[in-house]
Amino acid sequence: MREGRYEGSASRANFKIEAIDFSYFYGELRALKKINLRVRKNSLVTIMGPTGSGKTTFLRALNRLNDLVDNSSHSGKLLLDGEDVYAKGTDVGALRRKVGMVFALPTPLPMTIFENVAYGPRKKGVSSRAALEELVERSLKAAALWDEVKDRLDMPARQLSGGQQQRLALARVLAVEPEVILLDEPTSGLDPISTLRIEELMNQLKRSYTIIFVTHNPQQAARLQGEVAFFYLGELVEFGPAAEVFTRPRDKRTEDYITGKVG
Amino acid sequence: MNPRAESLVSKERVVRQVNLRKEKAAVTLLSFAALITAAVLVFVFVYIMARGLAAIDLEFLLSSPVKMGREGGIFPAIVGTLVLTAVSILVAAPLGVGAAVFLTEYTREGWFSKVVRLGTESLAGIPSIIFGLFGFSFFVIYLGMGWSILAGALTLACMILPTIVRTSEEAIKSVPSIYREISLALGASRWQTVTGVVLPQAAPGIATGIVLAIGRSIGETAAVIFTAGSSLRVPHSLLDPVRTLPVHFYILAREGISSRNAYGTAAVLLVAVLLVDFVAHFVVGRLFRGRGGER
Amino acid sequence: MKRSQNERVAELTLSLVALGSLGILTLITVFIFKEGLPALKEIGLWEFIGGTRWVPSKKIFGIFPMLVGSFMVTGGALAIGIPLGLGCAVYLSEFSSPGVARLLKSMIELLAGIPSVVFGFIGLTVVVPFIRTYFGGPGFSVLASSIVLGLMILPTMVSVSYDALRAVPESYRDGMMAVGATRWQAVRMVILPSARSGILAAAILATGRAMGETMAVIMVAGNATAVPESLLDPVRTLTSNIALEMGYSAGIHRQALFATGIVLFFLVTVLNLIAHAAVRGGSGR
């Protein structure tokens, strides 16, 4: 990794997320190798890379979901708003409410559409019906799902289509009012049209949220614009605006990847 | 084809035929074994029902025994069985489910979970008469509960605890981990995740285990006879002694008091136990599945 | 913070609850030994285990006949239950149609729920008279107990060994069939050997059940306190010894019954540990 090659125009205080020599280990295996990455507030960063490149590990480090894995450990720093998410005494629950996550496969919780979206707020302590209804409506609207489901909020969420389920997952995250949204290959199980809808949503949401979008598909990274980070075998190989990375890749490995020679 | 190859082929065919004949004989024997196993159930059921149903009417179910059970009904034994079973489940179910939650959601596989699991397995293998001895010396004598519903129910609770732990553990383990991740990623705590997602998903399996434990409680004799007593009166408090259906049946049958009433009691007991087991195996899952098709 | 405090309370409570089984196991051990050890001390372990006479009125307590009785009855039960149960499991897992398998599995699950007193009663009214008529003797006998127990352990035997057979990878079967073996040859040469540790565990669990069964045995065994000389003689097991006399015993007599419990507890625990090891050895491979 070539340090400090790209920093964007923002001043240091505006970095929402900052990884400094951040490495992550599963037992002996080093899944991330000294990652240095800065993400500006309210921007969209796409992380692309083949399977095993460490993209998902990086996401799951950000909301500390990797804590669930036995024998995992880290070194270096991973800052959110200038504070290390791995600092002692971090309230992991609060961290995860601030950093929401959408998973790869559309998976509704086994309850109604309404309850899916209300789940996070409820666990946060919101209990008034009116407040929940308002939150659910707002979140579903922000996820562009409201018009399709407003008449059947009490139906089991399982009955929605895959694309709808993934937007429901997004609404579920938005309802907790996060500042950062992590998406882990959210369109890998979706058809092209549903995929496009999610991508359009990203461009709307990046005005109010900091978004990190993981994909193994370079075309998708190109379509999403914003900035692109290329991970390969646990290393951050290249990071820059999509236009630059795709037209003038600095690293041979990036070039091979976006031209389909490695994948 | 030359003659030699032909003879080889025909030899092979003979061997194959012998093997197939052997297989046929083996399968006949095996199916016979399966048939016997099934026949035992049918025989027990038909035998008891054919003789017992005649003794059962509303009066038999709702009146008290007269002359030690020679005449009259089995009402107190029905009440005793219900109360004893209910109390034992109320004690054992939360403990068992709690233990299962801890083993699956709060510990990583290590020495602690191994020790707990070994303890649970050992407890499951202990004969009911040992539970009876223990309940007698601990609850009845040492804690001074006397022969009572409480002593009997606590003894039963100890006995059915491993069943509940094991079935709950399996049910909880079968909940896909993605649900836990979604809940945790939304900022829910571990406990909120357990109560909000894991337990509702595991509920059918847990319920099956609890209903099976109910069946075991209803049918148990050895652990109850020295802890709950054998009083023929309808109990008024948890510290009153009771006689359960199997104990009543045992006394009637062994002492030859009344074979008509013994068969009647056996029929009631058998129907109760089989019904409960039937519900556990074939109804509980469907019941939950019906509720919104969540599984 | 209140939330994290709640978390800690939940975790602590649950860990205590998880220790419940272990606590009960400890309490059982402590109380059985507390009540039984004085008798063992007074009578002497070897006199107690090796003594051939049990005469509570004269304070003579020897459980050798009951030990022999328990082993004979259990052996008899296994001789009936293992071949029947294993045969049934092999049939269900390898030869029957799925529909038949489902039906039989359901029936076996229900069979497991039949209370032991009901089994005992069937033994008393069907098996005992049958033996008395066709084999002679009082009918209450080692044979009667073995038959009743043999049928009672069937569900354990069938379901545990069935699971072991189903756990054998399908490719083993396909491999054998591909080289022209019959299904039965595949069972004998590959499937049964691969499932042997699970089948062993089934047999040990069934042994534990047979040895621990009380009420059914009391009703058909005759309960005489002499060492049986033939399969048609009456017999008393460790479990029935306890259950028969607990009701009216006192003093050293009661302690001797608890001491009988200690011996039973010891035997069954050893069996449990072996079964545990067998299952683990099986899944570890």
Short mmCIF file of C-alpha atoms in Angstrom, two decimals, chain C residues 7-260:
data_model
loop_
_atom_site.label_atom_id
_atom_site.label_comp_id
_atom_site.label_asym_id
_atom_site.label_seq_id
_atom_site.Cartn_x
_atom_site.Cartn_y
_atom_site.Cartn_z
CA GLU C 7 -27.06 -8.19 30.43
CA ARG C 8 -24.76 -9.15 33.24
CA VAL C 9 -27.64 -10.23 35.46
CA ALA C 10 -29.00 -12.38 32.63
CA GLU C 11 -25.66 -13.99 31.97
CA LEU C 12 -24.98 -14.68 35.63
CA THR C 13 -28.44 -16.14 36.19
CA LEU C 14 -28.14 -18.32 33.12
CA SER C 15 -24.73 -19.62 34.11
CA LEU C 16 -26.11 -20.58 37.52
CA VAL C 17 -29.07 -22.26 35.87
CA ALA C 18 -26.73 -24.12 33.53
CA LEU C 19 -24.98 -25.50 36.56
CA GLY C 20 -28.36 -26.83 37.74
CA SER C 21 -27.94 -30.32 36.29
CA LEU C 22 -24.51 -30.56 37.78
CA GLY C 23 -25.83 -29.32 41.11
CA ILE C 24 -28.60 -31.91 41.10
CA LEU C 25 -26.12 -34.63 40.20
CA THR C 26 -23.96 -33.57 43.12
CA LEU C 27 -26.92 -33.43 45.51
CA ILE C 28 -28.01 -36.90 44.40
CA THR C 29 -24.55 -38.29 44.98
CA VAL C 30 -24.21 -36.60 48.35
CA PHE C 31 -27.60 -37.69 49.65
CA ILE C 32 -27.48 -41.26 48.38
CA PHE C 33 -24.05 -41.66 49.92
CA LYS C 34 -24.96 -39.85 53.12
CA GLU C 35 -27.81 -42.28 53.71
CA GLY C 36 -26.13 -45.39 52.37
CA LEU C 37 -22.53 -45.19 53.55
CA PRO C 38 -23.27 -45.87 57.25
CA ALA C 39 -24.81 -49.21 56.26
CA LEU C 40 -21.85 -50.08 54.07
CA LYS C 41 -19.54 -49.26 56.94
CA GLU C 42 -21.50 -51.32 59.42
CA ILE C 43 -22.11 -54.28 57.16
CA GLY C 44 -18.81 -54.13 55.31
CA LEU C 45 -18.56 -53.56 51.56
CA TRP C 46 -17.64 -57.14 50.71
CA GLU C 47 -20.22 -58.70 53.00
CA PHE C 48 -22.79 -56.40 51.43
CA ILE C 49 -21.89 -57.08 47.83
CA GLY C 50 -20.87 -60.71 48.26
CA GLY C 51 -23.44 -61.75 50.87
CA THR C 52 -25.97 -64.21 49.49
CA ARG C 53 -28.65 -63.70 52.10
CA TRP C 54 -30.99 -60.73 52.52
CA VAL C 55 -32.99 -61.03 55.73
CA PRO C 56 -33.83 -57.55 57.00
CA SER C 57 -35.59 -58.88 60.11
CA LYS C 58 -32.32 -60.49 61.22
CA LYS C 59 -30.27 -57.56 59.99
CA ILE C 60 -28.57 -59.70 57.35
CA PHE C 61 -27.96 -57.65 54.23
CA GLY C 62 -26.29 -59.31 51.26
CA ILE C 63 -27.16 -58.10 47.76
CA PHE C 64 -25.26 -60.71 45.77
CA PRO C 65 -28.52 -62.34 44.56
CA MET C 66 -29.84 -58.97 43.42
CA LEU C 67 -26.59 -58.13 41.65
CA VAL C 68 -26.73 -61.45 39.84
CA GLY C 69 -30.44 -60.88 39.23
CA SER C 70 -29.89 -57.44 37.72
CA PHE C 71 -27.18 -58.77 35.42
CA MET C 72 -29.19 -61.82 34.36
CA VAL C 73 -32.31 -59.83 33.62
CA THR C 74 -30.36 -57.13 31.81
CA GLY C 75 -28.46 -59.75 29.81
CA GLY C 76 -31.71 -61.43 28.86
CA ALA C 77 -33.26 -58.13 27.88
CA LEU C 78 -30.27 -57.31 25.66
CA ALA C 79 -30.40 -60.76 24.06
CA ILE C 80 -33.94 -59.94 22.96
CA GLY C 81 -33.75 -56.19 22.49
CA ILE C 82 -30.47 -55.83 20.57
CA PRO C 83 -31.21 -58.16 17.64
CA LEU C 84 -34.81 -57.01 17.39
CA GLY C 85 -33.96 -53.33 17.74
CA LEU C 86 -30.96 -53.39 15.46
CA GLY C 87 -32.87 -55.47 12.91
CA CYS C 88 -35.68 -52.95 12.98
CA ALA C 89 -33.25 -50.03 12.64
CA VAL C 90 -31.46 -51.63 9.67
CA TYR C 91 -34.77 -52.36 8.01
CA LEU C 92 -35.99 -48.79 8.50
CA SER C 93 -32.77 -47.17 7.39
CA GLU C 94 -31.83 -49.44 4.46
CA PHE C 95 -34.75 -51.40 3.10
CA SER C 96 -38.15 -49.91 3.87
CA SER C 97 -39.95 -47.34 1.77
CA PRO C 98 -39.88 -43.81 3.17
CA GLY C 99 -43.57 -43.96 4.02
CA VAL C 100 -43.22 -47.17 6.01
CA ALA C 101 -40.13 -45.79 7.73
CA ARG C 102 -41.97 -42.66 8.79
CA LEU C 103 -44.92 -44.63 10.12
CA LEU C 104 -42.73 -47.06 12.05
CA LYS C 105 -40.56 -44.29 13.46
CA SER C 106 -43.67 -42.56 14.75
CA MET C 107 -44.89 -45.79 16.33
CA ILE C 108 -41.54 -46.31 18.00
CA GLU C 109 -41.63 -42.80 19.39
CA LEU C 110 -45.03 -43.54 20.89
CA LEU C 111 -43.78 -46.88 22.19
CA ALA C 112 -41.08 -45.01 24.11
CA GLY C 113 -43.79 -43.10 25.94
CA ILE C 114 -45.69 -46.07 27.35
CA PRO C 115 -45.30 -45.95 31.14
CA SER C 116 -43.33 -48.77 32.69
CA VAL C 117 -46.21 -49.78 34.94
CA VAL C 118 -48.25 -50.52 31.84
CA PHE C 119 -45.47 -52.71 30.47
CA GLY C 120 -45.27 -54.42 33.83
CA PHE C 121 -49.00 -55.02 33.82
CA ILE C 122 -48.91 -56.57 30.36
CA GLY C 123 -46.08 -58.76 31.62
CA LEU C 124 -48.12 -59.71 34.64
CA THR C 125 -51.29 -60.57 32.76
CA VAL C 126 -49.87 -61.95 29.50
CA VAL C 127 -46.21 -62.98 29.71
CA VAL C 128 -46.22 -64.54 33.18
CA PRO C 129 -49.24 -66.82 32.59
CA PHE C 130 -47.84 -67.75 29.19
CA ILE C 131 -44.55 -68.87 30.69
CA ARG C 132 -46.32 -70.68 33.54
CA THR C 133 -48.46 -72.60 31.05
CA TYR C 134 -45.90 -73.45 28.39
CA PHE C 135 -42.58 -73.57 30.23
CA GLY C 136 -43.62 -74.42 33.77
CA GLY C 137 -42.52 -72.84 37.03
CA PRO C 138 -44.26 -69.92 38.69
CA GLY C 139 -44.12 -67.76 35.57
CA PHE C 140 -42.66 -64.87 37.58
CA SER C 141 -39.12 -65.33 36.36
CA VAL C 142 -35.88 -64.15 34.81
CA LEU C 143 -37.39 -65.01 31.45
CA ALA C 144 -40.54 -62.95 31.99
CA SER C 145 -38.47 -59.96 33.14
CA SER C 146 -36.12 -60.33 30.19
CA ILE C 147 -38.96 -60.36 27.70
CA VAL C 148 -40.68 -57.32 29.20
CA LEU C 149 -37.44 -55.37 29.50
CA GLY C 150 -36.30 -56.48 26.07
CA LEU C 151 -39.41 -54.90 24.57
CA MET C 152 -39.04 -51.78 26.73
CA ILE C 153 -35.54 -51.03 25.49
CA LEU C 154 -36.57 -51.38 21.84
CA PRO C 155 -37.24 -47.65 21.28
CA THR C 156 -33.81 -46.66 22.62
CA MET C 157 -32.10 -49.37 20.63
CA VAL C 158 -33.95 -48.58 17.40
CA SER C 159 -33.73 -44.80 17.43
CA VAL C 160 -30.09 -44.47 18.48
CA SER C 161 -28.82 -47.10 16.07
CA TYR C 162 -31.10 -45.75 13.32
CA ASP C 163 -29.43 -42.35 13.70
CA ALA C 164 -26.02 -44.02 13.56
CA LEU C 165 -26.96 -45.87 10.35
CA ARG C 166 -28.35 -42.72 8.73
CA ALA C 167 -25.11 -40.94 9.56
CA VAL C 168 -23.17 -43.27 7.25
CA PRO C 169 -22.49 -41.25 4.09
CA GLU C 170 -24.67 -42.14 1.12
CA SER C 171 -21.55 -42.52 -1.04
CA TYR C 172 -20.54 -45.66 0.91
CA ARG C 173 -23.80 -47.31 -0.16
CA ASP C 174 -23.50 -46.11 -3.75
CA GLY C 175 -19.89 -47.31 -3.91
CA MET C 176 -20.86 -50.83 -2.89
CA MET C 177 -23.83 -50.96 -5.22
CA ALA C 178 -21.67 -49.72 -8.08
CA VAL C 179 -19.37 -52.72 -7.80
CA GLY C 180 -22.39 -55.03 -8.05
CA ALA C 181 -22.91 -55.84 -4.39
CA THR C 182 -26.43 -56.38 -3.13
CA ARG C 183 -27.87 -53.93 -0.65
CA TRP C 184 -27.52 -56.57 2.06
CA GLN C 185 -23.83 -57.05 1.27
CA ALA C 186 -23.37 -53.30 1.51
CA VAL C 187 -25.07 -53.34 4.91
CA ARG C 188 -22.96 -56.18 6.23
CA MET C 189 -19.61 -55.17 4.86
CA VAL C 190 -19.69 -51.39 4.97
CA ILE C 191 -22.66 -49.81 6.67
CA LEU C 192 -22.82 -51.80 9.91
CA PRO C 193 -19.05 -51.56 10.46
CA SER C 194 -19.09 -47.80 9.85
CA ALA C 195 -21.95 -47.31 12.27
CA ARG C 196 -20.55 -49.59 14.94
CA SER C 197 -19.71 -46.96 17.54
CA GLY C 198 -23.22 -45.52 17.33
CA ILE C 199 -24.71 -48.99 17.59
CA LEU C 200 -22.47 -49.68 20.57
CA ALA C 201 -23.71 -46.49 22.20
CA ALA C 202 -27.29 -47.62 21.55
CA ALA C 203 -26.61 -50.95 23.21
CA ILE C 204 -24.99 -49.31 26.23
CA LEU C 205 -27.82 -46.82 26.65
CA ALA C 206 -30.28 -49.70 26.39
CA THR C 207 -28.27 -51.58 29.02
CA GLY C 208 -28.56 -48.61 31.34
CA ARG C 209 -32.29 -48.43 30.80
CA ALA C 210 -32.77 -52.16 31.42
CA MET C 211 -30.65 -52.12 34.54
CA GLY C 212 -32.42 -49.06 35.93
CA GLU C 213 -35.98 -50.12 35.22
CA THR C 214 -37.97 -50.75 38.36
CA MET C 215 -41.74 -50.94 38.28
CA ALA C 216 -42.10 -53.25 35.28
CA VAL C 217 -39.60 -55.70 36.71
CA ILE C 218 -41.20 -55.80 40.14
CA MET C 219 -44.46 -56.89 38.59
CA VAL C 220 -43.08 -59.88 36.68
CA ALA C 221 -39.88 -60.98 38.41
CA GLY C 222 -41.26 -62.76 41.46
CA ASN C 223 -38.76 -60.92 43.64
CA ALA C 224 -37.38 -63.88 45.59
CA THR C 225 -34.10 -63.06 47.29
CA ALA C 226 -32.26 -66.20 46.18
CA VAL C 227 -29.82 -66.47 43.30
CA PRO C 228 -31.91 -67.86 40.42
CA GLU C 229 -30.73 -71.22 39.08
CA SER C 230 -32.62 -71.19 35.84
CA LEU C 231 -34.35 -68.73 33.55
CA LEU C 232 -37.67 -69.88 34.98
CA ASP C 233 -36.78 -69.05 38.59
CA PRO C 234 -38.02 -65.88 40.23
CA VAL C 235 -35.48 -63.14 40.63
CA ARG C 236 -35.02 -59.82 42.43
CA THR C 237 -33.07 -56.95 40.93
CA LEU C 238 -31.24 -54.09 42.66
CA THR C 239 -33.95 -51.65 41.64
CA SER C 240 -36.86 -53.76 42.82
CA ASN C 241 -35.07 -54.46 46.08
CA ILE C 242 -35.17 -50.74 46.79
CA ALA C 243 -38.71 -50.11 45.61
CA LEU C 244 -40.20 -53.15 47.36
CA GLU C 245 -38.93 -52.34 50.82
CA MET C 246 -38.54 -48.55 50.93
CA GLY C 247 -42.14 -48.11 52.01
CA TYR C 248 -41.78 -49.78 55.38
CA SER C 249 -38.03 -49.77 56.08
CA ALA C 250 -36.31 -47.90 58.89
CA GLY C 251 -32.90 -47.61 60.51
CA ILE C 252 -30.14 -49.77 59.09
CA HIS C 253 -32.62 -51.49 56.80
CA ARG C 254 -33.37 -48.19 55.08
CA GLN C 255 -29.66 -47.40 54.97
CA ALA C 256 -29.01 -50.79 53.34
CA LEU C 257 -31.55 -49.88 50.66
CA PHE C 258 -29.73 -46.61 50.01
CA ALA C 259 -26.51 -48.62 49.87
CA THR C 260 -28.19 -50.75 47.19
#
